[in-house]
CSV table of C-alpha atoms and ligand atoms in Angstrom, one decimal:
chain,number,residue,atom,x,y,z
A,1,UNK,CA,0.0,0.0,0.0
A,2,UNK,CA,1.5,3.2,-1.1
A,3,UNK,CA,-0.4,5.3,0.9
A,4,UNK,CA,0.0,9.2,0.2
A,5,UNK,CA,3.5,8.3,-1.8
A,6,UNK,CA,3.5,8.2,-5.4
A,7,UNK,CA,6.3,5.4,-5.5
A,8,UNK,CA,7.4,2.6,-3.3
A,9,UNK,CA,11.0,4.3,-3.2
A,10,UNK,CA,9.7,7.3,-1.6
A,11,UNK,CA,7.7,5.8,0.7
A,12,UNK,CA,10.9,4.0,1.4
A,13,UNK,CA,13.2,7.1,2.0
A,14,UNK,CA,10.3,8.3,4.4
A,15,UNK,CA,10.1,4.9,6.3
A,16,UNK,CA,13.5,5.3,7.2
A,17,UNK,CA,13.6,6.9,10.3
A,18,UNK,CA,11.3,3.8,11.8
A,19,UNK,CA,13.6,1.4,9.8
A,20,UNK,CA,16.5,2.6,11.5
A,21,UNK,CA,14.6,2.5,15.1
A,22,UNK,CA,13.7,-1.1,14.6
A,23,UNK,CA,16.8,-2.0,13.6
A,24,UNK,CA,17.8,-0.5,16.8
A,25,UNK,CA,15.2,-1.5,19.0
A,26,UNK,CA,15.7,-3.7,22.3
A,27,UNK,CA,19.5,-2.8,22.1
A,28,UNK,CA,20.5,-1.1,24.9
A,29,UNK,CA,24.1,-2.2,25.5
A,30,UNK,CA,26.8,-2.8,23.1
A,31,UNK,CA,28.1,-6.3,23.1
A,32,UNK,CA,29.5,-8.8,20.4
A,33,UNK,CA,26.1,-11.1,20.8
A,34,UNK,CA,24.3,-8.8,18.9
A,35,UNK,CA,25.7,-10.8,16.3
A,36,UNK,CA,25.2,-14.2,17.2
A,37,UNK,CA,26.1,-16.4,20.8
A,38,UNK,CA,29.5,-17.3,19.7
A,39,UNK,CA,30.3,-14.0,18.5
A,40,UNK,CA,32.5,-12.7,21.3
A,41,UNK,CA,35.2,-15.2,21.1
A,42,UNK,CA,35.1,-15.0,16.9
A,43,UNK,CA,35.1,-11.2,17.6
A,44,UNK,CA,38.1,-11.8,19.9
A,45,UNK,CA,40.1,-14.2,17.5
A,46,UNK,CA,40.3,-12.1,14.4
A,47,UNK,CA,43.5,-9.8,13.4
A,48,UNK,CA,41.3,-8.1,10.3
A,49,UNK,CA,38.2,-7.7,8.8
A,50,UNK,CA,36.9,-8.7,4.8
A,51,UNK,CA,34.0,-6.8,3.7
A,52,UNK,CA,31.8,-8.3,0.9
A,53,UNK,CA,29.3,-7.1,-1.2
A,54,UNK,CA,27.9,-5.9,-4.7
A,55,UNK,CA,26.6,-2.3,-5.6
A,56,UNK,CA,24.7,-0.1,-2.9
A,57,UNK,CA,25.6,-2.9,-0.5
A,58,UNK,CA,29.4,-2.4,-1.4
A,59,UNK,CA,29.3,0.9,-0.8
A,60,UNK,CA,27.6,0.9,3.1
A,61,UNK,CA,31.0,-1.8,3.0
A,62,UNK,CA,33.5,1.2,2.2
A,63,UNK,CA,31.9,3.2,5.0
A,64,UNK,CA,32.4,0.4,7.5
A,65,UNK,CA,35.9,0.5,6.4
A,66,UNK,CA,36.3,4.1,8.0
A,67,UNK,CA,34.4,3.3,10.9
A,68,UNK,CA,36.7,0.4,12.0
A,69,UNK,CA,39.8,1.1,11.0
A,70,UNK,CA,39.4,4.7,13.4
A,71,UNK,CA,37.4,3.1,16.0
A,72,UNK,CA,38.1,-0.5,16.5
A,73,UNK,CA,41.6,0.1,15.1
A,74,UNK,CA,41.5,-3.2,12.6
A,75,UNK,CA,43.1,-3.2,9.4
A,76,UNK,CA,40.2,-3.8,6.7
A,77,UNK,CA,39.3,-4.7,3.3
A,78,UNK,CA,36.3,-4.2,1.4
A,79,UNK,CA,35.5,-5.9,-1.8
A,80,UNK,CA,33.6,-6.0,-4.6
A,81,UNK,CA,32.0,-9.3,-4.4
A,82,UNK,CA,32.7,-9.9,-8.4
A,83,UNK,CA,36.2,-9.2,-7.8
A,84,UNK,CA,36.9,-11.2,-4.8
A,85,UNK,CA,35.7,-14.3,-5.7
A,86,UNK,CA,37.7,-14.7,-8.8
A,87,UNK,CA,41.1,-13.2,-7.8
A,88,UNK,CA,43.7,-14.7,-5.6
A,89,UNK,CA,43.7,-12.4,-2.6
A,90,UNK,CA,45.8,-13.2,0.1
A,91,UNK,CA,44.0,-13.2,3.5
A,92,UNK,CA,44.6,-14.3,7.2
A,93,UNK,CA,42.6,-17.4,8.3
A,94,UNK,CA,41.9,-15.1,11.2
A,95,UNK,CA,40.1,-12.5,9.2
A,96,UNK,CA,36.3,-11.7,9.8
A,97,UNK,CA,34.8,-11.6,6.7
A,98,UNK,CA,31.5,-9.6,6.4
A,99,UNK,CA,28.6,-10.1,3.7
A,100,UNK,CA,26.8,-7.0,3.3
A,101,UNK,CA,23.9,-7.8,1.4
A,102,UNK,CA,19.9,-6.2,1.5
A,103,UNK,CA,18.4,-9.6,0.2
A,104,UNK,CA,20.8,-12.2,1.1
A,105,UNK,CA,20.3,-13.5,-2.4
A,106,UNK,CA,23.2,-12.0,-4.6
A,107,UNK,CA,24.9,-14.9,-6.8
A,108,UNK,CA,28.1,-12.7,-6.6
A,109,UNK,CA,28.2,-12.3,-2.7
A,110,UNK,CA,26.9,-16.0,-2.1
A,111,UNK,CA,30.1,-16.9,-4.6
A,112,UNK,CA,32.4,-14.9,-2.7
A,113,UNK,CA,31.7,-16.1,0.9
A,114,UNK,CA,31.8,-19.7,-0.4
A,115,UNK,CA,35.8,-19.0,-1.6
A,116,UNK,CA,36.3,-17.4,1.4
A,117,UNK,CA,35.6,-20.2,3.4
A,118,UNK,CA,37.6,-22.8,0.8
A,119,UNK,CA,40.6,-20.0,1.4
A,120,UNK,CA,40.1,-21.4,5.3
A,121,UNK,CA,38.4,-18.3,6.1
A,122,UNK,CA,36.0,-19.8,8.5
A,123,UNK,CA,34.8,-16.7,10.5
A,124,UNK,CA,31.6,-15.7,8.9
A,125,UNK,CA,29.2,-12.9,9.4
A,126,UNK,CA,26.1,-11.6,7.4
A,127,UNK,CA,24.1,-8.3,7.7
A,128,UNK,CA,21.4,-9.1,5.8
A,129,UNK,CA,17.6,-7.7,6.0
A,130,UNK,CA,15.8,-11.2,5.3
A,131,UNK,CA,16.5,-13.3,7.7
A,132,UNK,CA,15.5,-16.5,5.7
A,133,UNK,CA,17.6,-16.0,3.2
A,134,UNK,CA,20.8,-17.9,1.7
A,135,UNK,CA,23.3,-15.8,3.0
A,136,UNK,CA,22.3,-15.9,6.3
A,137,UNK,CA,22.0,-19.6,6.3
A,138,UNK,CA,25.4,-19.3,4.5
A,139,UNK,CA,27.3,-17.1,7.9
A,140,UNK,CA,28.3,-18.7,10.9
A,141,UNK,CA,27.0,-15.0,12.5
A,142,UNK,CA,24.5,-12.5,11.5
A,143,UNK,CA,22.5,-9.3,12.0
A,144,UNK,CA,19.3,-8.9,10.4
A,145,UNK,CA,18.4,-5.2,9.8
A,146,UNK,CA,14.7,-4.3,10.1
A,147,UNK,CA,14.4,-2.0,7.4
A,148,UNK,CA,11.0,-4.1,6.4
A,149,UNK,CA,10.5,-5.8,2.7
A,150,UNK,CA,12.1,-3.0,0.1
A,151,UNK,CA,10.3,-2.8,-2.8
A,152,UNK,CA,12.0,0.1,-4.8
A,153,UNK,CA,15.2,-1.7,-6.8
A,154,UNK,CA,17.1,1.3,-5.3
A,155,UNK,CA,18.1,0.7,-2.1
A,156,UNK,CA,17.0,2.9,0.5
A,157,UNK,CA,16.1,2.2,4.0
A,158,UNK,CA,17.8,-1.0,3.4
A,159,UNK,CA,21.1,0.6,2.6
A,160,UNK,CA,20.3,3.0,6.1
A,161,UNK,CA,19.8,0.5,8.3
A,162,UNK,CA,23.1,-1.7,7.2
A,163,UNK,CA,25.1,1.6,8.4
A,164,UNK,CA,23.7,1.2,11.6
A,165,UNK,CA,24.5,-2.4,11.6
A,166,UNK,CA,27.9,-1.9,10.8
A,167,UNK,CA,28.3,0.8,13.2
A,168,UNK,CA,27.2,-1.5,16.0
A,169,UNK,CA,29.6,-3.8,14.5
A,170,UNK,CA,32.4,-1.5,14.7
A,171,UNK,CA,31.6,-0.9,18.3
A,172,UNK,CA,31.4,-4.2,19.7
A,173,UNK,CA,34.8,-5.3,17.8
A,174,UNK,CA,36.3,-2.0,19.5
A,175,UNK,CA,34.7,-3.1,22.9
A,176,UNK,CA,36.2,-7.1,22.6
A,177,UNK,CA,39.3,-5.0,21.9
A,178,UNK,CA,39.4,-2.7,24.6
A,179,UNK,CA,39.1,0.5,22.6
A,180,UNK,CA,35.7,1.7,23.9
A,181,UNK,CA,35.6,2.8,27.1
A,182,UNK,CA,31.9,3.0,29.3
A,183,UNK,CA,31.7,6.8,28.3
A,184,UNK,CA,32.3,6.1,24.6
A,185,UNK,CA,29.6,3.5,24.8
A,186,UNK,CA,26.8,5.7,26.3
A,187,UNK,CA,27.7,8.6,24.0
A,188,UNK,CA,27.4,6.4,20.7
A,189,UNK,CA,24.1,4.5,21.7
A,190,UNK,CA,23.2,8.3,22.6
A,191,UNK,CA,23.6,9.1,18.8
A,192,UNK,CA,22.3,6.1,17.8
A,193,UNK,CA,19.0,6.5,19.6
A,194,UNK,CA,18.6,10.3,18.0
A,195,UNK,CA,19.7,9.4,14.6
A,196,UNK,CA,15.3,8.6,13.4
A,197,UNK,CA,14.8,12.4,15.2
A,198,UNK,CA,18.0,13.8,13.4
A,199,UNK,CA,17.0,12.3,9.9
A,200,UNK,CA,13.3,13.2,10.0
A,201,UNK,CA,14.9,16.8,9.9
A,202,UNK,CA,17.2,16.2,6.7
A,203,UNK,CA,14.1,14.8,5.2
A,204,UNK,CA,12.3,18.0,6.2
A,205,UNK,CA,14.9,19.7,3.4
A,206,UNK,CA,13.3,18.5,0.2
A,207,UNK,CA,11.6,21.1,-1.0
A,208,UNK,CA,14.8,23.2,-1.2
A,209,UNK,CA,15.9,19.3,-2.3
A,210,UNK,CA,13.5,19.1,-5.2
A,211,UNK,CA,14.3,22.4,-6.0
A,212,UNK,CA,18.4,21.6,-6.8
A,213,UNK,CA,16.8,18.3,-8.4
A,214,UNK,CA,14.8,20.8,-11.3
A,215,UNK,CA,18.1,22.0,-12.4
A,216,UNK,CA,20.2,19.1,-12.0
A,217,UNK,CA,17.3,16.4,-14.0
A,218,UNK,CA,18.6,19.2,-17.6
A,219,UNK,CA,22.1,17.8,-16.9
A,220,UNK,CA,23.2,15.1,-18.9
A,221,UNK,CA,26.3,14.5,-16.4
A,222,UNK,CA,26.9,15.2,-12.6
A,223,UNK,CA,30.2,14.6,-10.8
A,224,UNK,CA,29.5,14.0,-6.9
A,225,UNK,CA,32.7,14.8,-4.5
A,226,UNK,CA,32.9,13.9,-0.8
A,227,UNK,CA,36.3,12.6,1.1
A,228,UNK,CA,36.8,10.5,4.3
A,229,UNK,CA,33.9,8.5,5.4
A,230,UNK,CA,31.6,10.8,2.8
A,231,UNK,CA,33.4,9.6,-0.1
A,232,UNK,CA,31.2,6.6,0.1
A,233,UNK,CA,28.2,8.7,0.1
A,234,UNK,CA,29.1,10.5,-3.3
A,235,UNK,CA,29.4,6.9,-4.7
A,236,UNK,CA,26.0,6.4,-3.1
A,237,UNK,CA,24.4,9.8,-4.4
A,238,UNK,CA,25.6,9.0,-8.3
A,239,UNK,CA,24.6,5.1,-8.3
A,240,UNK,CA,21.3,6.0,-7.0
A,241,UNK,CA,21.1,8.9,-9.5
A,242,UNK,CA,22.2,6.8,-12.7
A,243,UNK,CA,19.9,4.0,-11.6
A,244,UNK,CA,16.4,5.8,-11.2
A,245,UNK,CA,17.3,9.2,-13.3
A,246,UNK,CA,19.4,7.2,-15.8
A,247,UNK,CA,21.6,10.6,-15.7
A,248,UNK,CA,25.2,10.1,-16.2
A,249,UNK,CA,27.0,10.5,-12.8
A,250,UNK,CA,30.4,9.9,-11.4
A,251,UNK,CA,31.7,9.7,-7.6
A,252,UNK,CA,35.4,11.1,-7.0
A,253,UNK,CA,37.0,11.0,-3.5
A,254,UNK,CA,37.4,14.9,-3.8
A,255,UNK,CA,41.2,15.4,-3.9
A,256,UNK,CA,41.9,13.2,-6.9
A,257,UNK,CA,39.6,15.7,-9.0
A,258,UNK,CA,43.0,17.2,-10.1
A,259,UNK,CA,44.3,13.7,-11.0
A,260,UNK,CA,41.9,14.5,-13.9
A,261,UNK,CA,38.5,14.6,-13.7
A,262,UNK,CA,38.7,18.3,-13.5
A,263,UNK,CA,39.5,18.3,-16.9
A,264,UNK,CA,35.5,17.8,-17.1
A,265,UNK,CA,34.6,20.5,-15.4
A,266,UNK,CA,32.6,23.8,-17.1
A,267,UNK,CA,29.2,25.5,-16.6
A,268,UNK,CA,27.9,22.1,-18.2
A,269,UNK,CA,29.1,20.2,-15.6
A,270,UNK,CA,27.3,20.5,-12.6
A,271,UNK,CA,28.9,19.0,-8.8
A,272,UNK,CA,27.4,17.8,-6.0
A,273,UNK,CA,29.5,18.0,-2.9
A,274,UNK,CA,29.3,16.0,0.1
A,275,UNK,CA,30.6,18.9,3.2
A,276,UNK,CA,29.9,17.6,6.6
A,277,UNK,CA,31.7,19.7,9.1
A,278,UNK,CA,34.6,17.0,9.7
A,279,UNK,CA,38.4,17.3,9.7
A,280,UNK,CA,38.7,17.2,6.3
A,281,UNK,CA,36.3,20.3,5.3
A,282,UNK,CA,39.0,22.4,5.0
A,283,UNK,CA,40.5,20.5,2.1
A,284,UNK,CA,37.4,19.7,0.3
A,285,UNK,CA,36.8,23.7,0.5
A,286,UNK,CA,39.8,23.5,-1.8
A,287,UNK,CA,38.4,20.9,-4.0
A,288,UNK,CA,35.1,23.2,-4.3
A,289,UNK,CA,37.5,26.5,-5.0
A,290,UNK,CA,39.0,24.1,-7.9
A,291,UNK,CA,35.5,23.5,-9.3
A,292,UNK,CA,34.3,27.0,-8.7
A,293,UNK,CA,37.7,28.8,-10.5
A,294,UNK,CA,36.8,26.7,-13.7
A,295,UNK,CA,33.1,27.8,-13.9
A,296,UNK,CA,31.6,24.6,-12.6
A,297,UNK,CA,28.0,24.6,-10.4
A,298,UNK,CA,28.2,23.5,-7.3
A,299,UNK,CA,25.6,22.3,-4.9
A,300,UNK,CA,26.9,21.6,-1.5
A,301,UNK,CA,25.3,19.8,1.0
A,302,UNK,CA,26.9,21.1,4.4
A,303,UNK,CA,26.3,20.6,7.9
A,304,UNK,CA,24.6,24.1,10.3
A,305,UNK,CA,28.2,24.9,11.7
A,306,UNK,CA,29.6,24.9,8.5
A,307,UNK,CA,30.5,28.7,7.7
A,308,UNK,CA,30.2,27.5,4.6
A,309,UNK,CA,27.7,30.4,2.6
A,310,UNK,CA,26.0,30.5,-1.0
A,311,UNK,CA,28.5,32.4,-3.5
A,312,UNK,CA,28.0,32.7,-7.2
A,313,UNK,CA,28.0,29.2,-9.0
A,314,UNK,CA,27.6,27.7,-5.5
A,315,UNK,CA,24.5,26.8,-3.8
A,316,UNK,CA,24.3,25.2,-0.1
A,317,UNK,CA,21.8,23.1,2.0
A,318,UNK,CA,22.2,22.9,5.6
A,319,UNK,CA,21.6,19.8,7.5
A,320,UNK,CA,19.9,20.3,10.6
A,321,UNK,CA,23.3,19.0,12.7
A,322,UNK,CA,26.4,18.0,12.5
A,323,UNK,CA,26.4,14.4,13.2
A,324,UNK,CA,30.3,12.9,13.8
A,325,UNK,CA,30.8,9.3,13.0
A,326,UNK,CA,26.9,9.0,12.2
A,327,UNK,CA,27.2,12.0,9.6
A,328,UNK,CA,27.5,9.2,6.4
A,329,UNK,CA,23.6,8.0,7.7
A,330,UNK,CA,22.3,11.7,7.3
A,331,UNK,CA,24.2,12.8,4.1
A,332,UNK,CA,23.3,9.9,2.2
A,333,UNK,CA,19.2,11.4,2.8
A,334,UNK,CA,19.6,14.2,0.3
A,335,UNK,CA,21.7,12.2,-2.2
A,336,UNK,CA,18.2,9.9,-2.6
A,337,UNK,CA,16.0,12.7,-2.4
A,338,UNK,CA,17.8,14.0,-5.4
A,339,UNK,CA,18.1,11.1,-8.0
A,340,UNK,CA,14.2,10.2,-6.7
A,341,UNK,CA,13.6,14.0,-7.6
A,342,UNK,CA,15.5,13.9,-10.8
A,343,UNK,CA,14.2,11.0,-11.9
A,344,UNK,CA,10.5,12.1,-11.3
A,345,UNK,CA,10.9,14.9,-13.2
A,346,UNK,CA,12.2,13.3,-15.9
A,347,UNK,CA,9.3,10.6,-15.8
A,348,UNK,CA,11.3,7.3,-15.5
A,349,UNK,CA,9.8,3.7,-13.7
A,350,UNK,CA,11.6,4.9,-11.2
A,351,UNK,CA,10.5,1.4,-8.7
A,352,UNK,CA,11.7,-0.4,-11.8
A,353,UNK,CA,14.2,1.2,-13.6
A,354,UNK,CA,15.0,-0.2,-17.3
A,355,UNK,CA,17.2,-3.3,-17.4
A,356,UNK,CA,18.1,-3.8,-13.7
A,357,UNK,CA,16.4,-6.2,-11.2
A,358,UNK,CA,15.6,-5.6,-7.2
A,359,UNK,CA,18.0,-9.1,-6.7
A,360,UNK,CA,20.8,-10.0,-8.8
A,361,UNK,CA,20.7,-13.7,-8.4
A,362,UNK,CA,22.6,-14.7,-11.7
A,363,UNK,CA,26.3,-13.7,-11.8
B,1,LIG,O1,20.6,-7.5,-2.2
B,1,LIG,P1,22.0,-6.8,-2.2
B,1,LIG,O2,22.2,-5.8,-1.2
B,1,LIG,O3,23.1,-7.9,-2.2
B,1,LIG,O4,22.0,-6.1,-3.6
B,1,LIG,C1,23.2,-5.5,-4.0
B,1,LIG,C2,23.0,-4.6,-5.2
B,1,LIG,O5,22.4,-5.3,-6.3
B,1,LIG,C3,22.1,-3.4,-4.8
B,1,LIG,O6,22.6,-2.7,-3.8
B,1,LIG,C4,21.9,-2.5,-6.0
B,1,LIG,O7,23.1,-1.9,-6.4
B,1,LIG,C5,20.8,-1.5,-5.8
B,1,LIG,N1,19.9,-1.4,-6.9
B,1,LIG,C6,21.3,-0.2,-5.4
B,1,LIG,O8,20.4,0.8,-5.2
């Protein structure tokens, strides 16, 4: 039932602030049995971490990547699923390896959890949103995300509520580590309980949303920039864009726009920049100043303590807050509030967009 919502994907975005409250609901504690009873000694066993997964999926992975590596202080790698499965990686047999998958039912993920346990990598885990499905039967540990069945082949509230899986993840592997302390504990789960609050409020911005989307749906191409932990969400932002709005669009961890991709910047070329207030705001300002000089648009979105301010060829949303290690959950709001925009306007299927299926369970 659609209910006031024209499409199942919007519906979708909007159900995500109860999606991500289910997913968190009856946690009140972190600990590694959120992910299954044997999970604290697997937890405590492993020297690395293998992340696994295909498309949307792969890129909640990447974000894990920062997430753990900061705050549980494990080395990690994340994969392409495709790419894993037929190369000759070299792994520890001590290595956690992670399927990040919304229906459990991807041939290419299924594939690449199957070499990783003939490589002897015998410490499984899936985050998966059906909890029936192969993958899950597949994983010696899981962690089913309540997101609710997702109709819309772009993922939305599925690709939400895996973030706050891996988050939790990346806190109980810091905890069996000794790298979260009781006051680091209560302030996360403090975040994490005020994240459906915080993104009803980013949802709140689509009118000024679907305004950027009515200039954006006459481009043919659109770069998206973010760095860190929101380089992931620019890769988010375009795959969701080409998928619904079939609009050309390219992510680019901001600083390797001089490494040539600039070269494709003009008053044609419009950017979309990811600009939470992190560390690293300073240097994408830079980035921006690059795009700016060479008369490319600009459309920022930036967190409320930002300083940064509209200029000619540069436009700016403010999220309601700035949102530390969460901030990846929020941004990614306006970058599917955008392609569902664009594509609307432009009048595509956008539940089922031309030649793409909701699973991918052929390779
Ligand atoms: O079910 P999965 O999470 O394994 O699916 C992976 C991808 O096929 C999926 O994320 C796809 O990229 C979506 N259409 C993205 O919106």
């Amino acid at each position: 039932d659609l209910g006031p919502y024209r499409y199942y994907m919007q519906k979708e975005i909007f159900e995500q602030p109860r999606a991500v409250a289910d997913t968190l609901q009856g946690i009140d504690s972190i600990m590694p049995e959120l992910f299954g009873d044997t999970a604290w000694r697997v937890f405590n066993a492993v020297d690395s971490v293998l992340l696994l997964a295909c498309g949307g999926s792969f890129h909640a992975a990447l974000t894990a990547k920062y997430w753990i590596e900061s705050i549980a202080r494990l080395p990690v790698q994340v994969e392409i699923a495709s790419e894993f499965r037929y190369r000759d990686a070299v792994l520890s047999e001590n290595t956690l390896v992670v399927a990040v998958s919304q229906s459990g039912e991807t041939a290419d993920v299924l594939g690449a959890v199957e070499v990783a346990k003939q490589m002897g990598m015998a410490k499984t885990l899936a985050i998966c949103n059906v909890a029936t499905s192969a993958l899950v039967r597949e994983c010696a540990l899981h962690f089913i995300t309540r997101a609710g069945i997702e109709i819309g082949v772009a993922s939305t509230k599925a690709f939400t509520t895996q973030l706050v899986a891996l988050f939790l993840l990346t806190l109980s592997l810091a905890q069996v580590r000794g790298k979260l302390t009781d006051e680091e504990e209560k302030e996360h789960l403090r975040a994490l309980r005020h994240l459906p609050d915080a993104m009803s409020k980013v949802l709140a911005l689509e009118p000024s949303i679907i305004a950027w989307s009515e200039v954006l749906t006459r481009k043919e191409n659109i770069l998206f920039v973010g760095r860190g932990m929101h380089y992931p969400v620019a890769l988010e932002g375009a795959l969701k864009m080409k998928e619904i709005s079939y609009i050309h669009a390219e992510a680019y961890a901001a600083g390797e726009l001089k490494h040539g991709p600039l070269a494709l910047v003009s008053a044609e070329m419009p950017v979309v920049a990811v600009a939470p207030n992190d560390r690293l705001l300073e240097k994408l300002r830079s980035n921006m100043h690059e795009v700016n000089a060479r008369g490319g648009k600009l459309f920022v979105f930036a967190d409320v303590d930002c300083g940064l301010s509209p200029a000619p060829g540069i436009e700016v949303i403010r999220l309601v807050e700035h949102y530390g290690p969460l901030s990846p959950i929020l941004h990614t709001l306006p970058m599917q509030l955008l392609a569902y925009h664009a594509a609307l306007a432009r009048g595509t299927d956008i539940d089922k967009p031309r030649n793409l299926a909701k699973s991918v369970t052929v390779e």
